mmCIF file of C-alpha atoms in Angstrom:
data_model
loop_
_atom_site.group_PDB
_atom_site.id
_atom_site.type_symbol
_atom_site.label_atom_id
_atom_site.label_comp_id
_atom_site.label_asym_id
_atom_site.label_seq_id
_atom_site.Cartn_x
_atom_site.Cartn_y
_atom_site.Cartn_z
ATOM 1 C CA UNK A 122 110.341 -29.414 -48.228
ATOM 2 C CA UNK A 123 114.460 -30.239 -48.618
ATOM 3 C CA UNK A 124 114.938 -28.885 -45.153
ATOM 4 C CA UNK A 125 112.586 -31.124 -43.616
ATOM 5 C CA UNK A 126 114.070 -34.030 -45.202
ATOM 6 C CA UNK A 127 117.748 -33.420 -44.697
ATOM 7 C CA UNK A 128 116.193 -33.062 -40.783
ATOM 8 C CA UNK A 129 115.446 -36.562 -41.113
ATOM 9 C CA UNK A 130 118.571 -37.677 -43.077
ATOM 10 C CA UNK A 131 119.573 -40.163 -40.442
ATOM 11 C CA UNK A 132 115.686 -41.766 -40.591
ATOM 12 C CA UNK A 133 115.501 -41.936 -44.190
ATOM 13 C CA UNK A 134 119.075 -43.613 -44.667
ATOM 14 C CA UNK A 135 117.797 -46.311 -42.348
ATOM 15 C CA UNK A 136 114.624 -46.399 -44.120
ATOM 16 C CA UNK A 137 116.625 -47.478 -47.184
ATOM 17 C CA UNK A 138 116.498 -50.974 -45.655
ATOM 18 C CA UNK A 139 112.557 -51.057 -46.218
ATOM 19 C CA UNK A 140 113.565 -50.823 -50.193
ATOM 20 C CA UNK A 141 116.324 -53.480 -49.640
ATOM 21 C CA UNK A 142 114.439 -56.668 -48.008
ATOM 22 C CA UNK A 143 114.664 -60.140 -49.007
ATOM 23 C CA UNK A 144 111.026 -59.840 -50.827
ATOM 24 C CA UNK A 145 112.072 -56.841 -53.057
ATOM 25 C CA UNK A 146 115.174 -58.605 -54.377
ATOM 26 C CA UNK A 147 114.750 -57.044 -57.578
ATOM 27 C CA UNK A 148 114.612 -53.498 -56.498
ATOM 28 C CA UNK A 149 117.201 -54.101 -54.176
ATOM 29 C CA UNK A 150 119.706 -54.682 -56.927
ATOM 30 C CA UNK A 151 118.320 -51.679 -59.002
ATOM 31 C CA UNK A 152 118.322 -49.390 -56.341
ATOM 32 C CA UNK A 153 120.655 -46.245 -57.246
ATOM 33 C CA UNK A 154 123.607 -46.530 -55.455
ATOM 34 C CA UNK A 155 124.451 -42.712 -55.515
ATOM 35 C CA UNK A 156 120.754 -42.253 -53.772
ATOM 36 C CA UNK A 157 121.996 -44.562 -50.721
ATOM 37 C CA UNK A 158 125.188 -42.528 -50.845
ATOM 38 C CA UNK A 159 123.429 -39.148 -50.603
ATOM 39 C CA UNK A 160 120.849 -40.022 -47.890
ATOM 40 C CA UNK A 161 123.518 -42.031 -45.820
ATOM 41 C CA UNK A 162 126.125 -39.383 -45.866
ATOM 42 C CA UNK A 163 123.989 -36.678 -44.857
ATOM 43 C CA UNK A 164 122.503 -38.777 -41.899
ATOM 44 C CA UNK A 165 126.314 -39.216 -40.667
ATOM 45 C CA UNK A 166 126.355 -43.001 -42.193
ATOM 46 C CA UNK A 167 123.683 -44.486 -39.777
ATOM 47 C CA UNK A 168 124.060 -48.155 -39.009
ATOM 48 C CA UNK A 169 122.555 -50.563 -41.505
ATOM 49 C CA UNK A 170 123.468 -52.818 -44.371
ATOM 50 C CA UNK A 171 122.455 -50.275 -47.179
ATOM 51 C CA UNK A 172 124.620 -47.508 -45.678
ATOM 52 C CA UNK A 173 127.335 -49.969 -45.344
ATOM 53 C CA UNK A 174 127.169 -51.316 -48.636
ATOM 54 C CA UNK A 175 127.111 -47.348 -50.030
ATOM 55 C CA UNK A 176 130.101 -46.316 -47.890
ATOM 56 C CA UNK A 177 132.157 -49.346 -49.533
ATOM 57 C CA UNK A 178 131.265 -47.774 -52.901
ATOM 58 C CA UNK A 179 131.930 -44.144 -51.809
ATOM 59 C CA UNK A 180 135.559 -45.433 -50.333
ATOM 60 C CA UNK A 181 135.943 -48.093 -53.579
ATOM 61 C CA UNK A 182 135.420 -44.788 -56.126
ATOM 62 C CA UNK A 183 138.730 -43.132 -54.098
ATOM 63 C CA UNK A 184 140.594 -46.049 -54.118
ATOM 64 C CA UNK A 185 143.476 -45.600 -56.718
ATOM 65 C CA UNK A 186 143.223 -45.882 -59.889
ATOM 66 C CA UNK A 187 141.527 -44.327 -61.310
ATOM 67 C CA UNK A 188 140.107 -41.398 -58.909
ATOM 68 C CA UNK A 189 136.775 -41.044 -59.199
ATOM 69 C CA UNK A 190 133.813 -38.469 -57.533
ATOM 70 C CA UNK A 191 132.795 -40.715 -54.556
ATOM 71 C CA UNK A 192 129.268 -38.943 -54.962
ATOM 72 C CA UNK A 193 127.908 -39.026 -58.240
ATOM 73 C CA UNK A 194 124.455 -37.164 -57.645
ATOM 74 C CA UNK A 195 123.817 -36.977 -61.363
ATOM 75 C CA UNK A 196 123.147 -40.857 -61.451
ATOM 76 C CA UNK A 197 120.617 -40.401 -58.862
ATOM 77 C CA UNK A 198 117.228 -38.876 -59.921
ATOM 78 C CA UNK A 199 116.114 -36.432 -57.713
ATOM 79 C CA UNK A 200 112.740 -35.936 -58.838
ATOM 80 C CA UNK A 201 110.990 -37.761 -56.370
ATOM 81 C CA UNK A 202 107.701 -37.608 -54.341
ATOM 82 C CA UNK A 203 107.468 -37.084 -50.465
ATOM 83 C CA UNK A 204 105.470 -38.167 -48.243
ATOM 84 C CA UNK A 205 104.984 -36.349 -44.966
ATOM 85 C CA UNK A 206 104.316 -39.079 -42.646
ATOM 86 C CA UNK A 207 102.016 -39.378 -39.571
ATOM 87 C CA UNK A 208 103.847 -37.354 -36.682
ATOM 88 C CA UNK A 209 101.070 -39.073 -34.029
ATOM 89 C CA UNK A 210 102.699 -41.756 -34.651
ATOM 90 C CA UNK A 211 106.191 -41.005 -35.246
ATOM 91 C CA UNK A 212 106.603 -42.102 -38.779
ATOM 92 C CA UNK A 213 109.592 -40.277 -40.250
ATOM 93 C CA UNK A 214 109.487 -38.518 -43.866
ATOM 94 C CA UNK A 215 110.580 -40.510 -46.300
ATOM 95 C CA UNK A 216 111.843 -40.135 -49.967
ATOM 96 C CA UNK A 217 110.615 -42.356 -52.408
ATOM 97 C CA UNK A 218 112.622 -42.661 -55.848
ATOM 98 C CA UNK A 219 110.334 -43.225 -58.651
ATOM 99 C CA UNK A 220 111.564 -46.125 -60.743
ATOM 100 C CA UNK A 221 110.532 -47.509 -64.020
ATOM 101 C CA UNK A 222 109.225 -51.043 -64.875
ATOM 102 C CA UNK A 223 112.291 -52.599 -64.079
ATOM 103 C CA UNK A 224 113.257 -50.929 -60.993
ATOM 104 C CA UNK A 225 115.378 -48.309 -62.547
ATOM 105 C CA UNK A 226 114.611 -44.668 -63.070
ATOM 106 C CA UNK A 227 113.556 -44.593 -67.324
ATOM 107 C CA UNK A 228 115.521 -40.960 -67.800
ATOM 108 C CA UNK A 229 118.571 -42.375 -65.948
ATOM 109 C CA UNK A 230 121.673 -44.455 -66.440
ATOM 110 C CA UNK A 231 122.030 -47.710 -64.534
ATOM 111 C CA UNK A 232 122.627 -46.958 -61.216
ATOM 112 C CA UNK A 233 125.153 -49.970 -60.925
ATOM 113 C CA UNK A 234 127.383 -50.851 -63.199
ATOM 114 C CA UNK A 235 130.279 -52.977 -63.664
ATOM 115 C CA UNK A 236 133.806 -52.024 -64.193
ATOM 116 C CA UNK A 237 133.579 -52.251 -67.625
ATOM 117 C CA UNK A 238 130.356 -50.528 -67.810
ATOM 118 C CA UNK A 239 131.278 -47.844 -65.708
ATOM 119 C CA UNK A 240 134.957 -47.061 -67.747
ATOM 120 C CA UNK A 241 132.301 -47.164 -70.598
ATOM 121 C CA UNK A 242 130.196 -44.313 -68.962
ATOM 122 C CA UNK A 243 132.828 -41.996 -67.985
ATOM 123 C CA UNK A 244 133.988 -41.821 -71.551
ATOM 124 C CA UNK A 245 130.656 -40.339 -72.303
ATOM 125 C CA UNK A 246 131.032 -37.492 -70.142
ATOM 126 C CA UNK A 247 131.096 -34.116 -70.872
ATOM 127 C CA UNK A 248 134.261 -32.810 -69.523
ATOM 128 C CA UNK A 249 136.924 -30.435 -70.645
ATOM 129 C CA UNK A 250 140.624 -30.006 -69.545
ATOM 130 C CA UNK A 251 141.420 -26.940 -67.051
ATOM 131 C CA UNK A 252 144.614 -25.669 -68.092
ATOM 132 C CA UNK A 253 147.311 -25.380 -64.938
ATOM 133 C CA UNK A 254 150.822 -24.587 -64.971
ATOM 134 C CA UNK A 255 150.997 -25.909 -61.801
ATOM 135 C CA UNK A 256 150.701 -29.369 -62.477
ATOM 136 C CA UNK A 257 152.585 -31.897 -64.513
ATOM 137 C CA UNK A 258 151.136 -32.010 -67.772
ATOM 138 C CA UNK A 259 150.133 -35.677 -67.165
ATOM 139 C CA UNK A 260 147.836 -34.942 -64.653
ATOM 140 C CA UNK A 261 144.179 -33.990 -66.299
ATOM 141 C CA UNK A 262 142.041 -31.889 -64.403
ATOM 142 C CA UNK A 263 138.561 -32.569 -65.434
ATOM 143 C CA UNK A 264 135.267 -30.905 -64.742
ATOM 144 C CA UNK A 265 132.006 -33.315 -65.520
ATOM 145 C CA UNK A 266 128.960 -31.831 -67.322
ATOM 146 C CA UNK A 267 126.867 -33.756 -64.900
ATOM 147 C CA UNK A 268 124.914 -32.554 -62.261
ATOM 148 C CA UNK A 269 121.695 -33.114 -59.849
ATOM 149 C CA UNK A 270 118.617 -32.886 -61.787
ATOM 150 C CA UNK A 271 117.126 -30.644 -59.550
ATOM 151 C CA UNK A 272 117.936 -27.418 -58.114
ATOM 152 C CA UNK A 273 120.353 -28.097 -54.769
ATOM 153 C CA UNK A 274 121.681 -24.682 -54.389
ATOM 154 C CA UNK A 275 119.521 -24.383 -51.368
ATOM 155 C CA UNK A 276 122.082 -24.232 -48.009
ATOM 156 C CA UNK A 277 120.031 -27.679 -46.944
ATOM 157 C CA UNK A 278 122.656 -29.643 -49.098
ATOM 158 C CA UNK A 279 125.883 -27.795 -48.405
ATOM 159 C CA UNK A 280 126.541 -31.200 -47.361
ATOM 160 C CA UNK A 281 127.406 -32.218 -50.795
ATOM 161 C CA UNK A 282 129.228 -29.032 -51.057
ATOM 162 C CA UNK A 283 131.364 -30.137 -48.276
ATOM 163 C CA UNK A 284 132.830 -32.942 -49.834
ATOM 164 C CA UNK A 285 136.726 -32.666 -50.821
ATOM 165 C CA UNK A 286 139.114 -35.179 -52.359
ATOM 166 C CA UNK A 287 142.563 -34.677 -52.003
ATOM 167 C CA UNK A 288 144.687 -36.600 -54.812
ATOM 168 C CA UNK A 289 148.369 -36.876 -53.746
ATOM 169 C CA UNK A 290 149.917 -38.742 -56.514
ATOM 170 C CA UNK A 291 153.446 -38.393 -54.987
ATOM 171 C CA UNK A 292 155.049 -36.174 -52.098
ATOM 172 C CA UNK A 293 158.805 -36.168 -51.996
ATOM 173 C CA UNK A 294 161.260 -34.876 -49.709
ATOM 174 C CA UNK A 295 164.838 -36.041 -48.723
ATOM 175 C CA UNK A 296 168.202 -34.275 -48.278
ATOM 176 C CA UNK A 297 169.996 -33.466 -51.570
ATOM 177 C CA UNK A 298 173.556 -33.389 -50.210
ATOM 178 C CA UNK A 299 175.641 -33.034 -47.308
ATOM 179 C CA UNK A 300 175.350 -29.385 -47.096
ATOM 180 C CA UNK A 301 171.585 -29.765 -45.859
ATOM 181 C CA UNK A 302 169.786 -28.724 -48.736
ATOM 182 C CA UNK A 303 166.575 -30.548 -49.170
ATOM 183 C CA UNK A 304 164.762 -31.788 -52.597
ATOM 184 C CA UNK A 305 160.847 -31.586 -52.444
ATOM 185 C CA UNK A 306 158.456 -32.433 -55.057
ATOM 186 C CA UNK A 307 154.905 -33.271 -55.214
ATOM 187 C CA UNK A 308 151.297 -33.487 -57.191
ATOM 188 C CA UNK A 309 148.273 -32.486 -55.355
ATOM 189 C CA UNK A 310 144.475 -32.212 -56.699
ATOM 190 C CA UNK A 311 142.024 -30.991 -54.904
ATOM 191 C CA UNK A 312 138.580 -32.446 -55.863
ATOM 192 C CA UNK A 313 135.276 -30.383 -55.368
ATOM 193 C CA UNK A 314 131.569 -30.126 -55.904
ATOM 194 C CA UNK A 315 129.811 -26.873 -57.382
ATOM 195 C CA UNK A 316 126.491 -25.630 -56.677
ATOM 196 C CA UNK A 317 124.231 -27.802 -58.429
ATOM 197 C CA UNK A 318 126.376 -31.417 -57.519
ATOM 198 C CA UNK A 319 129.460 -30.918 -60.644
ATOM 199 C CA UNK A 320 132.286 -32.376 -59.722
ATOM 200 C CA UNK A 321 135.732 -30.529 -60.849
ATOM 201 C CA UNK A 322 139.444 -30.834 -60.021
ATOM 202 C CA UNK A 323 141.701 -28.259 -59.295
ATOM 203 C CA UNK A 324 145.860 -27.642 -58.210
ATOM 204 C CA UNK A 325 146.467 -28.155 -54.415
ATOM 205 C CA UNK A 326 149.718 -28.788 -52.285
ATOM 206 C CA UNK A 327 150.777 -30.656 -49.402
ATOM 207 C CA UNK A 328 150.202 -27.646 -46.957
ATOM 208 C CA UNK A 329 146.477 -27.419 -47.626
ATOM 209 C CA UNK A 330 145.928 -30.976 -46.802
ATOM 210 C CA UNK A 331 143.387 -30.984 -43.586
ATOM 211 C CA UNK A 332 144.898 -31.903 -40.074
ATOM 212 C CA UNK A 333 143.199 -35.675 -40.088
ATOM 213 C CA UNK A 334 145.511 -36.467 -42.845
ATOM 214 C CA UNK A 335 148.326 -38.740 -42.049
ATOM 215 C CA UNK A 336 151.669 -39.522 -44.140
ATOM 216 C CA UNK A 337 153.116 -35.600 -44.180
ATOM 217 C CA UNK A 338 153.329 -34.217 -40.808
ATOM 218 C CA UNK A 339 157.408 -34.145 -41.482
ATOM 219 C CA UNK A 340 156.716 -32.324 -44.708
ATOM 220 C CA UNK A 341 158.415 -29.250 -44.965
ATOM 221 C CA UNK A 342 160.137 -29.635 -41.398
ATOM 222 C CA UNK A 343 163.942 -29.963 -41.360
ATOM 223 C CA UNK A 344 164.663 -32.491 -44.365
ATOM 224 C CA UNK A 345 163.434 -36.160 -42.967
ATOM 225 C CA UNK A 346 162.695 -38.237 -46.006
ATOM 226 C CA UNK A 347 159.389 -38.781 -47.310
ATOM 227 C CA UNK A 348 157.647 -40.730 -49.894
ATOM 228 C CA UNK A 349 153.857 -40.963 -50.106
ATOM 229 C CA UNK A 350 150.734 -41.190 -52.137
ATOM 230 C CA UNK A 351 147.199 -41.305 -51.152
ATOM 231 C CA UNK A 352 143.923 -40.119 -51.534
ATOM 232 C CA UNK A 353 141.831 -38.022 -48.554
ATOM 233 C CA UNK A 354 138.286 -37.614 -48.677
ATOM 234 C CA UNK A 355 136.183 -35.480 -46.205
ATOM 235 C CA UNK A 356 133.289 -33.788 -45.955
ATOM 236 C CA UNK A 357 130.455 -32.202 -43.489
ATOM 237 C CA UNK A 358 127.112 -34.368 -42.617
ATOM 238 C CA UNK A 359 123.678 -32.463 -42.618
ATOM 239 C CA UNK A 360 124.019 -31.944 -38.893
ATOM 240 C CA UNK A 361 127.830 -30.546 -39.324
ATOM 241 C CA UNK A 362 129.557 -33.625 -37.964
ATOM 242 C CA UNK A 363 132.798 -33.974 -39.755
ATOM 243 C CA UNK A 364 133.805 -37.527 -41.240
ATOM 244 C CA UNK A 365 137.220 -38.597 -43.154
ATOM 245 C CA UNK A 366 138.557 -41.407 -45.163
ATOM 246 C CA UNK A 367 142.268 -41.837 -46.417
ATOM 247 C CA UNK A 368 143.546 -44.447 -49.035
ATOM 248 C CA UNK A 369 147.604 -45.226 -49.224
ATOM 249 C CA UNK A 370 149.049 -46.483 -52.019
#
């Protein structure tokens, strides 16, 4: 079922527009943004107003500080009904997210939160610190206790697990003295998604950054002065297309 669902991801991402219409303003405001991110990301961010809003939120979450998981799949109610459509009429399969009386999934946390509400929700997450002697003590490496509410271990959902978030807290390089000795220091963390969409951080390094990252191309080459901080996220959509975003700060 989900293989068929993801083959039509682009069409379904556009179909979100059917939910977000002037005659359905109440439902539009309550539509879980992470469901939109999931569908639009899988379909390669097709051009539509809902997908533009979803991508804006996806980028906002990696805009420091704090750096959040760009897709929070645990906020999207995945228990859904599936309609195959009429192939003779060219109707794409659609996902209908089950919403409660007020347009919200009754067993899920609110999908659209204010900054204050988001902080409060994050404070309630089941997290644990992952020990690391590779990073400064003030860089907490956290793993959320949240994951998708259905089994997403099928390879059809590999696009979720393809998402990587690189947080370059700092990367500094400069000549130490007239003898040409070079001082380099960096603090980089890599955020990844587990089998069921759970998100975790682990230590990384400037050399592990993908080729699309910009700002550290002189790192390790002789010793030009480098001062850099950024968050970089990349992913593969359901068809294998590569995408990335970078936010410098």
